[in-house]
PDB file of C-alpha atoms in Angstrom:
ATOM      1  CA  MET W1464      20.442-110.219-137.796  1.00 58.00           C
ATOM      2  CA  ASN W1465      20.354-110.111-141.980  1.00 63.00           C
ATOM      3  CA  SER W1466      22.726-106.616-143.145  1.00 59.00           C
ATOM      4  CA  ARG W1467      19.429-104.983-142.738  1.00 62.00           C
ATOM      5  CA  ALA W1468      18.345-104.976-139.748  1.00 62.00           C
ATOM      6  CA  ALA W1469      21.890-104.036-138.472  1.00 60.00           C
ATOM      7  CA  PHE W1470      21.425-101.119-140.793  1.00 59.00           C
ATOM      8  CA  ARG W1471      18.873 -99.432-139.396  1.00 66.00           C
ATOM      9  CA  PHE W1472      20.034-100.566-135.326  1.00 69.00           C
ATOM     10  CA  ALA W1473      23.517 -98.885-135.995  1.00 68.00           C
ATOM     11  CA  PRO W1474      22.124 -94.926-135.668  1.00 73.00           C
ATOM     12  CA  VAL W1475      19.574 -96.976-132.329  1.00 71.00           C
ATOM     13  CA  ALA W1476      23.059 -98.322-130.370  1.00 72.00           C
ATOM     14  CA  ALA W1477      25.142 -95.325-131.930  1.00 69.00           C
ATOM     15  CA  VAL W1478      23.313 -92.868-129.634  1.00 68.00           C
ATOM     16  CA  LEU W1479      22.975 -95.787-127.047  1.00 67.00           C
ATOM     17  CA  ALA W1480      26.379 -95.983-127.097  1.00 67.00           C
ATOM     18  CA  VAL W1481      27.072 -91.911-127.019  1.00 64.00           C
ATOM     19  CA  GLY W1482      24.323 -92.094-124.483  1.00 66.00           C
ATOM     20  CA  LEU W1483      25.893 -94.007-121.866  1.00 67.00           C
ATOM     21  CA  ALA W1484      29.897 -92.753-122.135  1.00 64.00           C
ATOM     22  CA  ALA W1485      28.329 -89.335-121.990  1.00 63.00           C
ATOM     23  CA  ARG W1486      28.635 -87.741-118.115  1.00 60.00           C
ATOM     24  CA  ARG W1487      26.624 -84.891-117.005  1.00 60.00           C
ATOM     25  CA  ALA W1488      27.789 -81.320-118.134  1.00 55.00           C
ATOM     26  CA  ARG W1489      28.825 -79.497-115.706  1.00 57.00           C
ATOM     27  CA  ALA W1490      29.552 -76.024-115.128  1.00 57.00           C
ATOM     28  CA  VAL W1491      32.782 -74.100-115.199  1.00 62.00           C
ATOM     29  CA  GLU W1492      31.153 -71.892-112.091  1.00 63.00           C
ATOM     30  CA  THR W1493      31.688 -73.319-108.308  1.00 64.00           C
ATOM     31  CA  LEU W1494      29.750 -71.667-105.428  1.00 63.00           C
ATOM     32  CA  ALA W1495      33.255 -69.893-104.504  1.00 65.00           C
ATOM     33  CA  ASP W1496      33.203 -67.192-107.331  1.00 60.00           C
ATOM     34  CA  VAL W1497      30.790 -63.639-106.732  1.00 59.00           C
ATOM     35  CA  GLU W1498      30.328 -62.481-110.347  1.00 57.00           C
ATOM     36  CA  THR W1499      30.863 -58.279-110.125  1.00 57.00           C
ATOM     37  CA  ASP W1500      29.102 -55.758-111.157  1.00 55.00           C
ATOM     38  CA  HIS W1501      29.868 -54.403-114.388  1.00 55.00           C
ATOM     39  CA  VAL W1502      28.729 -51.214-116.222  1.00 53.00           C
ATOM     40  CA  ASP W1503      29.018 -52.188-119.542  1.00 55.00           C
ATOM     41  CA  ALA W1504      31.251 -54.469-121.856  1.00 50.00           C
ATOM     42  CA  ALA W1505      34.371 -52.571-121.949  1.00 53.00           C
ATOM     43  CA  ASP W1506      34.612 -53.205-117.986  1.00 56.00           C
ATOM     44  CA  ASP W1507      33.870 -57.002-118.600  1.00 57.00           C
ATOM     45  CA  GLY W1508      36.911 -58.417-117.015  1.00 58.00           C
ATOM     46  CA  GLY W1509      36.608 -56.538-113.735  1.00 64.00           C
ATOM     47  CA  PRO W1510      37.366 -53.492-112.357  1.00 72.00           C
ATOM     48  CA  ARG W1511      40.911 -52.629-113.200  1.00 82.00           C
ATOM     49  CA  ALA W1512      43.764 -51.686-110.688  1.00 89.00           C
ATOM     50  CA  LEU W1513      47.338 -50.834-112.252  1.00 95.00           C
ATOM     51  CA  ALA W1514      47.924 -48.716-114.722  1.00 96.00           C
ATOM     52  CA  VAL W1515      51.662 -48.320-116.829  1.00 97.00           C
ATOM     53  CA  VAL W1516      51.970 -45.460-119.534  1.00 97.00           C
ATOM     54  CA  VAL W1517      54.478 -44.005-120.685  1.00 96.00           C
ATOM     55  CA  ARG W1518      54.025 -40.054-123.238  1.00 91.00           C
ATOM     56  CA  PRO W1519      55.386 -40.589-126.580  1.00 91.00           C
ATOM     57  CA  LEU W1520      55.325 -36.799-127.123  1.00 87.00           C
ATOM     58  CA  SER W1521      57.645 -35.867-123.753  1.00 84.00           C
ATOM     59  CA  MET W1522      59.944 -38.910-125.134  1.00 86.00           C
ATOM     60  CA  ALA W1523      60.173 -37.150-128.387  1.00 84.00           C
ATOM     61  CA  ARG W1524      61.343 -33.837-126.428  1.00 80.00           C
ATOM     62  CA  GLY W1525      63.871 -35.566-124.252  1.00 83.00           C
ATOM     63  CA  TRP W1526      62.697 -36.079-121.163  1.00 84.00           C
ATOM     64  CA  LEU W1527      62.811 -40.158-120.498  1.00 90.00           C
ATOM     65  CA  GLY W1528      59.801 -41.448-117.952  1.00 90.00           C
ATOM     66  CA  GLY W1529      56.489 -42.708-116.884  1.00 94.00           C
ATOM     67  CA  GLU W1530      53.460 -43.152-114.946  1.00 96.00           C
ATOM     68  CA  VAL W1531      52.345 -45.046-112.798  1.00 97.00           C
ATOM     69  CA  ASP W1532      47.989 -45.373-112.120  1.00 97.00           C
ATOM     70  CA  ALA W1533      46.142 -46.628-109.265  1.00 96.00           C
ATOM     71  CA  ALA W1534      42.292 -46.808-108.799  1.00 95.00           C
ATOM     72  CA  CYS W1535      41.047 -46.192-106.002  1.00 93.00           C
ATOM     73  CA  GLY W1536      37.278 -46.672-106.296  1.00 88.00           C
ATOM     74  CA  GLU W1537      34.578 -47.319-109.815  1.00 89.00           C
ATOM     75  CA  LYS W1538      35.153 -43.410-110.949  1.00 93.00           C
ATOM     76  CA  VAL W1539      39.190 -42.393-108.968  1.00 95.00           C
ATOM     77  CA  VAL W1540      43.009 -43.074-110.242  1.00 97.00           C
ATOM     78  CA  VAL W1541      46.002 -41.773-108.082  1.00 97.00           C
ATOM     79  CA  SER W1542      48.909 -41.056-110.314  1.00 97.00           C
ATOM     80  CA  VAL W1543      52.841 -40.615-109.912  1.00 97.00           C
ATOM     81  CA  GLU W1544      54.575 -39.825-112.922  1.00 96.00           C
ATOM     82  CA  ALA W1545      58.195 -39.286-113.470  1.00 95.00           C
ATOM     83  CA  ASP W1546      60.515 -37.801-115.411  1.00 93.00           C
ATOM     84  CA  GLY W1547      64.245 -37.279-116.346  1.00 93.00           C
ATOM     85  CA  GLN W1548      65.900 -34.851-119.232  1.00 86.00           C
ATOM     86  CA  ALA W1549      68.157 -37.099-121.514  1.00 75.00           C
ATOM     87  CA  TYR W1550      69.388 -34.270-122.922  1.00 74.00           C
ATOM     88  CA  GLY W1551      70.712 -30.615-123.325  1.00 68.00           C
ATOM     89  CA  ALA W1552      69.621 -28.825-119.616  1.00 68.00           C
ATOM     90  CA  SER W1553      70.219 -31.626-116.802  1.00 84.00           C
ATOM     91  CA  GLY W1554      67.052 -32.620-114.872  1.00 88.00           C
ATOM     92  CA  TYR W1555      64.031 -34.431-113.700  1.00 91.00           C
ATOM     93  CA  ARG W1556      60.522 -33.369-112.260  1.00 91.00           C
ATOM     94  CA  ALA W1557      57.579 -35.250-110.923  1.00 96.00           C
ATOM     95  CA  ALA W1558      54.318 -35.675-110.219  1.00 96.00           C
ATOM     96  CA  LEU W1559      51.512 -36.550-107.845  1.00 98.00           C
ATOM     97  CA  GLY W1560      47.452 -35.862-108.933  1.00 97.00           C
ATOM     98  CA  ALA W1561      44.482 -37.594-108.981  1.00 97.00           C
ATOM     99  CA  SER W1562      41.309 -38.907-112.279  1.00 96.00           C
ATOM    100  CA  PHE W1563      38.114 -38.640-111.605  1.00 97.00           C
ATOM    101  CA  PHE W1564      36.410 -40.212-114.409  1.00 96.00           C
ATOM    102  CA  VAL W1565      33.007 -38.584-114.620  1.00 92.00           C
ATOM    103  CA  GLN W1566      31.547 -40.219-117.343  1.00 87.00           C
ATOM    104  CA  ARG W1567      31.666 -44.461-116.552  1.00 82.00           C
ATOM    105  CA  PHE W1568      34.628 -46.008-114.646  1.00 87.00           C
ATOM    106  CA  ALA W1569      38.374 -45.421-114.017  1.00 91.00           C
ATOM    107  CA  PHE W1570      40.947 -46.027-116.999  1.00 93.00           C
ATOM    108  CA  HIS W1571      37.953 -44.974-119.723  1.00 91.00           C
ATOM    109  CA  GLY W1572      35.691 -42.518-120.361  1.00 93.00           C
ATOM    110  CA  PHE W1573      36.202 -38.608-119.934  1.00 97.00           C
ATOM    111  CA  TYR W1574      38.555 -37.187-117.332  1.00 97.00           C
ATOM    112  CA  VAL W1575      39.967 -34.081-115.388  1.00 97.00           C
ATOM    113  CA  HIS W1576      43.004 -34.417-114.183  1.00 97.00           C
ATOM    114  CA  PRO W1577      44.898 -32.010-111.092  1.00 98.00           C
ATOM    115  CA  THR W1578      48.337 -32.505-110.273  1.00 97.00           C
ATOM    116  CA  ALA W1579      50.532 -31.185-108.678  1.00 97.00           C
ATOM    117  CA  GLN W1580      54.425 -30.737-109.945  1.00 95.00           C
ATOM    118  CA  TRP W1581      58.060 -30.407-108.958  1.00 93.00           C
ATOM    119  CA  ALA W1582      60.825 -30.224-111.269  1.00 88.00           C
ATOM    120  CA  HIS W1583      64.448 -29.295-110.663  1.00 87.00           C
ATOM    121  CA  ALA W1584      66.899 -28.087-114.230  1.00 83.00           C
ATOM    122  CA  ALA W1585      70.941 -27.505-114.541  1.00 82.00           C
ATOM    123  CA  MET W1586      72.940 -25.655-116.365  1.00 80.00           C
ATOM    124  CA  PRO W1587      76.748 -25.101-116.114  1.00 80.00           C
ATOM    125  CA  GLY W1588      76.698 -22.228-113.524  1.00 80.00           C
ATOM    126  CA  ILE W1589      72.884 -22.161-112.400  1.00 81.00           C
ATOM    127  CA  THR W1590      69.655 -24.898-111.087  1.00 82.00           C
ATOM    128  CA  ALA W1591      67.217 -24.729-110.961  1.00 83.00           C
ATOM    129  CA  THR W1592      63.788 -26.205-108.387  1.00 87.00           C
ATOM    130  CA  ALA W1593      60.646 -25.384-108.662  1.00 89.00           C
ATOM    131  CA  ILE W1594      56.895 -26.462-107.907  1.00 93.00           C
ATOM    132  CA  GLY W1595      53.608 -25.987-109.346  1.00 94.00           C
ATOM    133  CA  GLY W1596      50.424 -27.109-110.469  1.00 96.00           C
ATOM    134  CA  GLY W1597      48.306 -28.145-113.653  1.00 96.00           C
ATOM    135  CA  VAL W1598      44.771 -29.356-114.822  1.00 97.00           C
ATOM    136  CA  THR W1599      44.432 -31.830-118.255  1.00 97.00           C
ATOM    137  CA  LEU W1600      41.633 -32.412-119.084  1.00 97.00           C
ATOM    138  CA  GLY W1601      40.250 -35.769-122.252  1.00 97.00           C
ATOM    139  CA  TYR W1602      39.556 -39.288-122.680  1.00 97.00           C
ATOM    140  CA  GLU W1603      40.927 -42.283-121.913  1.00 96.00           C
ATOM    141  CA  TRP W1604      40.571 -45.884-124.054  1.00 94.00           C
ATOM    142  CA  THR W1605      41.135 -49.042-122.188  1.00 91.00           C
ATOM    143  CA  TRP W1606      39.975 -51.583-124.154  1.00 90.00           C
ATOM    144  CA  PRO W1607      39.623 -54.939-122.477  1.00 85.00           C
ATOM    145  CA  VAL W1608      43.433 -57.128-123.589  1.00 87.00           C
ATOM    146  CA  GLY W1609      44.982 -53.634-120.833  1.00 90.00           C
ATOM    147  CA  ALA W1610      46.154 -52.022-123.222  1.00 94.00           C
ATOM    148  CA  THR W1611      45.320 -47.698-123.138  1.00 96.00           C
ATOM    149  CA  VAL W1612      45.610 -44.879-124.614  1.00 97.00           C
ATOM    150  CA  ARG W1613      45.032 -41.418-123.000  1.00 96.00           C
ATOM    151  CA  LEU W1614      44.737 -38.124-125.441  1.00 97.00           C
ATOM    152  CA  GLY W1615      43.947 -34.712-123.310  1.00 96.00           C
ATOM    153  CA  GLY W1616      45.145 -31.428-122.867  1.00 96.00           C
ATOM    154  CA  GLY W1617      45.040 -28.489-120.186  1.00 97.00           C
ATOM    155  CA  ALA W1618      47.896 -25.636-118.379  1.00 97.00           C
ATOM    156  CA  GLY W1619      50.183 -26.005-115.924  1.00 95.00           C
ATOM    157  CA  TYR W1620      52.327 -22.989-113.989  1.00 95.00           C
ATOM    158  CA  ALA W1621      55.347 -23.149-112.084  1.00 92.00           C
ATOM    159  CA  ARG W1622      56.774 -21.145-109.785  1.00 89.00           C
ATOM    160  CA  ALA W1623      60.775 -21.014-108.892  1.00 86.00           C
ATOM    161  CA  LEU W1624      62.066 -21.268-105.462  1.00 84.00           C
ATOM    162  CA  VAL W1625      64.591 -19.634-106.628  1.00 74.00           C
ATOM    163  CA  ASN W1626      63.487 -16.081-108.230  1.00 65.00           C
ATOM    164  CA  GLY W1627      65.647 -15.086-112.283  1.00 66.00           C
ATOM    165  CA  ALA W1628      67.321 -18.999-112.364  1.00 73.00           C
ATOM    166  CA  GLY W1629      63.507 -20.684-113.226  1.00 70.00           C
ATOM    167  CA  ARG W1630      62.525 -19.272-116.466  1.00 73.00           C
ATOM    168  CA  ALA W1631      66.187 -19.374-118.537  1.00 69.00           C
ATOM    169  CA  LEU W1632      66.254 -22.989-118.003  1.00 73.00           C
ATOM    170  CA  GLY W1633      62.574 -23.268-119.079  1.00 73.00           C
ATOM    171  CA  ILE W1634      60.573 -24.799-115.581  1.00 77.00           C
ATOM    172  CA  GLU W1635      59.440 -21.994-115.085  1.00 84.00           C
ATOM    173  CA  GLY W1636      55.883 -20.263-115.895  1.00 86.00           C
ATOM    174  CA  VAL W1637      52.388 -21.254-117.691  1.00 92.00           C
ATOM    175  CA  ASP W1638      52.716 -24.145-120.089  1.00 89.00           C
ATOM    176  CA  PRO W1639      50.221 -26.042-122.101  1.00 91.00           C
ATOM    177  CA  GLU W1640      49.955 -29.369-120.953  1.00 91.00           C
ATOM    178  CA  VAL W1641      49.467 -32.376-123.752  1.00 90.00           C
ATOM    179  CA  ASP W1642      48.478 -35.582-122.386  1.00 90.00           C
ATOM    180  CA  GLY W1643      48.852 -38.170-125.155  1.00 92.00           C
ATOM    181  CA  ASP W1644      49.198 -41.261-123.274  1.00 95.00           C
ATOM    182  CA  VAL W1645      49.702 -45.080-123.966  1.00 97.00           C
ATOM    183  CA  GLY W1646      50.359 -48.249-122.166  1.00 96.00           C
ATOM    184  CA  TRP W1647      48.431 -51.073-120.170  1.00 96.00           C
ATOM    185  CA  VAL W1648      45.887 -51.159-117.167  1.00 94.00           C
ATOM    186  CA  PHE W1649      45.979 -54.111-115.255  1.00 90.00           C
TER     187      PHE W1649
END
Protein backbone atom coordinates (compact mmCIF):
# COMPACT_ATOMS: atom_id res chain seq x y z
CA MET A 1 0.00 0.00 0.00
CA ASN A 2 1.48 3.32 -0.95
CA SER A 3 1.71 6.24 1.45
CA ARG A 4 -1.04 8.19 -0.27
CA ALA A 5 -3.56 5.32 0.12
CA ALA A 6 -2.52 4.80 3.76
CA PHE A 7 -3.03 8.52 4.42
CA ARG A 8 -6.61 8.25 3.10
CA PHE A 9 -7.36 5.03 4.96
CA ALA A 10 -6.06 6.23 8.38
CA PRO A 11 -9.14 8.36 9.34
CA VAL A 12 -11.50 5.56 8.37
CA ALA A 13 -9.46 3.07 10.40
CA ALA A 14 -9.46 5.42 13.40
CA VAL A 15 -13.26 5.83 13.31
CA LEU A 16 -13.74 2.07 13.00
CA ALA A 17 -11.33 1.38 15.89
CA VAL A 18 -13.10 3.88 18.16
CA GLY A 19 -16.51 2.53 17.15
CA LEU A 20 -15.51 -1.06 17.91
CA ALA A 21 -13.81 -0.15 21.20
CA ALA A 22 -16.64 2.00 22.53
CA ARG A 23 -19.23 0.38 24.74
CA ARG A 24 -22.90 1.01 24.66
CA ALA A 25 -23.80 4.22 26.55
CA ARG A 26 -25.76 3.70 29.77
CA ALA A 27 -27.67 6.19 31.91
CA VAL A 28 -26.71 6.60 35.56
CA GLU A 29 -30.31 6.05 36.65
CA THR A 30 -31.60 2.62 37.55
CA LEU A 31 -35.11 1.23 37.89
CA ALA A 32 -34.85 1.79 41.66
CA ASP A 33 -34.47 5.58 41.25
CA VAL A 34 -37.52 7.64 42.08
CA GLU A 35 -37.82 11.25 40.97
CA THR A 36 -39.33 13.58 43.56
CA ASP A 37 -41.61 16.38 42.59
CA HIS A 38 -39.64 19.58 42.93
CA VAL A 39 -41.39 22.89 43.44
CA ASP A 40 -38.58 24.80 41.73
CA ALA A 41 -34.83 24.76 41.14
CA ALA A 42 -34.11 25.81 44.75
CA ASP A 43 -35.50 22.44 45.84
CA ASP A 44 -33.43 20.51 43.31
CA GLY A 45 -31.73 18.40 45.97
CA GLY A 46 -35.09 16.99 47.02
CA PRO A 47 -37.10 17.73 50.11
CA ARG A 48 -35.08 18.94 53.10
CA ALA A 49 -35.74 17.26 56.45
CA LEU A 50 -33.61 18.81 59.21
CA ALA A 51 -31.91 22.11 60.01
CA VAL A 52 -29.47 23.26 62.70
CA VAL A 53 -29.25 27.04 63.20
CA VAL A 54 -27.75 29.55 65.62
CA ARG A 55 -28.64 33.17 66.40
CA PRO A 56 -25.63 35.48 66.13
CA LEU A 57 -27.58 38.47 67.52
CA SER A 58 -28.50 36.54 70.68
CA MET A 59 -24.88 35.43 71.01
CA ALA A 60 -23.78 39.06 70.94
CA ARG A 61 -26.09 39.70 73.91
CA GLY A 62 -24.69 36.75 75.86
CA TRP A 63 -27.15 33.95 75.05
CA LEU A 64 -25.43 30.83 73.68
CA GLY A 65 -27.47 28.06 72.14
CA GLY A 66 -29.11 26.85 69.00
CA GLU A 67 -32.19 25.55 67.31
CA VAL A 68 -33.02 22.26 65.62
CA ASP A 69 -35.83 22.24 63.05
CA ALA A 70 -37.51 19.15 61.59
CA ALA A 71 -39.79 19.22 58.55
CA CYS A 72 -43.25 17.72 59.05
CA GLY A 73 -44.58 17.77 55.53
CA GLU A 74 -44.02 20.14 52.64
CA LYS A 75 -44.76 23.45 54.39
CA VAL A 76 -44.51 22.86 58.17
CA VAL A 77 -41.35 22.75 60.29
CA VAL A 78 -41.28 21.96 64.04
CA SER A 79 -38.55 23.78 65.99
CA VAL A 80 -36.88 23.21 69.36
CA GLU A 81 -34.56 25.90 70.74
CA ALA A 82 -32.38 25.93 73.86
CA ASP A 83 -30.18 28.79 75.10
CA GLY A 84 -28.07 29.51 78.15
CA GLN A 85 -26.86 32.89 79.37
CA ALA A 86 -23.08 33.15 79.23
CA TYR A 87 -22.51 36.17 81.49
CA GLY A 88 -24.37 38.36 83.98
CA ALA A 89 -27.37 36.63 85.52
CA SER A 90 -27.32 32.90 85.06
CA GLY A 91 -30.24 31.71 83.05
CA TYR A 92 -31.53 29.38 80.44
CA ARG A 93 -34.56 29.18 78.19
CA ALA A 94 -36.29 26.79 75.83
CA ALA A 95 -38.81 27.30 73.06
CA LEU A 96 -41.00 24.93 71.08
CA GLY A 97 -42.59 26.18 67.88
CA ALA A 98 -43.78 25.50 64.37
CA SER A 99 -42.90 27.41 61.22
CA PHE A 100 -45.55 27.59 58.53
CA PHE A 101 -44.10 28.33 55.09
CA VAL A 102 -47.06 29.91 53.33
CA GLN A 103 -45.37 30.90 50.09
CA ARG A 104 -43.08 28.09 48.92
CA PHE A 105 -41.80 24.98 50.76
CA ALA A 106 -40.14 24.05 54.06
CA PHE A 107 -36.92 25.98 54.79
CA HIS A 108 -37.44 28.41 51.90
CA GLY A 109 -39.78 31.35 51.57
CA PHE A 110 -42.05 33.51 53.73
CA TYR A 111 -42.89 31.96 57.12
CA VAL A 112 -45.00 32.50 60.25
CA HIS A 113 -43.35 31.05 63.38
CA PRO A 114 -45.40 30.92 66.63
CA THR A 115 -43.56 29.58 69.71
CA ALA A 116 -44.23 28.57 73.31
CA GLN A 117 -41.38 29.67 75.58
CA TRP A 118 -40.03 28.86 79.04
CA ALA A 119 -37.25 30.79 80.81
CA HIS A 120 -35.43 30.65 84.15
CA ALA A 121 -33.01 33.26 85.48
CA ALA A 122 -31.13 33.68 88.75
CA MET A 123 -28.93 36.24 90.48
CA PRO A 124 -27.66 36.15 94.06
CA GLY A 125 -30.78 36.24 96.24
CA ILE A 126 -33.35 36.25 93.41
CA THR A 127 -34.67 33.66 90.96
CA ALA A 128 -37.57 33.62 88.53
CA THR A 129 -39.22 31.28 86.08
CA ALA A 130 -41.46 32.54 83.29
CA ILE A 131 -43.65 31.04 80.59
CA GLY A 132 -44.94 32.75 77.50
CA GLY A 133 -45.18 32.76 73.76
CA GLY A 134 -44.31 34.74 70.70
CA VAL A 135 -44.64 34.95 66.96
CA THR A 136 -42.21 36.01 64.24
CA LEU A 137 -42.76 36.66 60.55
CA GLY A 138 -39.93 36.56 58.06
CA TYR A 139 -38.22 34.99 55.09
CA GLU A 140 -35.78 32.08 54.91
CA TRP A 141 -33.30 31.48 52.11
CA THR A 142 -31.80 28.02 51.67
CA TRP A 143 -29.18 27.44 49.00
CA PRO A 144 -28.95 24.08 47.18
CA VAL A 145 -25.75 23.20 49.09
CA GLY A 146 -27.63 23.49 52.42
CA ALA A 147 -26.61 26.86 53.87
CA THR A 148 -29.59 28.79 55.24
CA VAL A 149 -30.31 32.33 56.45
CA ARG A 150 -33.52 33.32 58.21
CA LEU A 151 -34.50 36.97 58.81
CA GLY A 152 -37.66 38.05 60.57
CA GLY A 153 -39.21 39.92 63.45
CA GLY A 154 -42.15 39.84 65.79
CA ALA A 155 -43.13 40.06 69.46
CA GLY A 156 -43.31 37.83 72.48
CA TYR A 157 -44.87 37.96 75.92
CA ALA A 158 -43.76 36.14 79.07
CA ARG A 159 -45.28 36.05 82.55
CA ALA A 160 -43.30 35.09 85.64
CA LEU A 161 -44.72 32.26 87.72
CA VAL A 162 -43.83 34.21 90.89
CA ASN A 163 -44.66 37.94 90.63
CA GLY A 164 -41.97 40.57 90.93
CA ALA A 165 -38.76 38.66 90.26
CA GLY A 166 -39.31 38.08 86.52
CA ARG A 167 -39.32 41.77 85.60
CA ALA A 168 -36.17 42.42 87.64
CA LEU A 169 -34.34 39.66 85.78
CA GLY A 170 -35.62 40.69 82.35
CA ILE A 171 -37.60 37.57 81.50
CA GLU A 172 -41.11 38.99 82.01
CA GLY A 173 -43.19 41.32 79.87
CA VAL A 174 -43.55 42.16 76.18
CA ASP A 175 -40.33 41.93 74.18
CA PRO A 176 -39.51 42.36 70.50
CA GLU A 177 -38.23 39.19 68.86
CA VAL A 178 -35.65 39.21 66.09
CA ASP A 179 -35.09 36.16 63.93
CA GLY A 180 -31.58 36.48 62.51
CA ASP A 181 -30.51 32.86 62.19
CA VAL A 182 -27.79 31.18 60.16
CA GLY A 183 -27.19 27.46 59.80
CA TRP A 184 -27.36 24.37 57.66
CA VAL A 185 -30.25 22.35 56.28
CA PHE A 186 -29.87 18.62 55.61
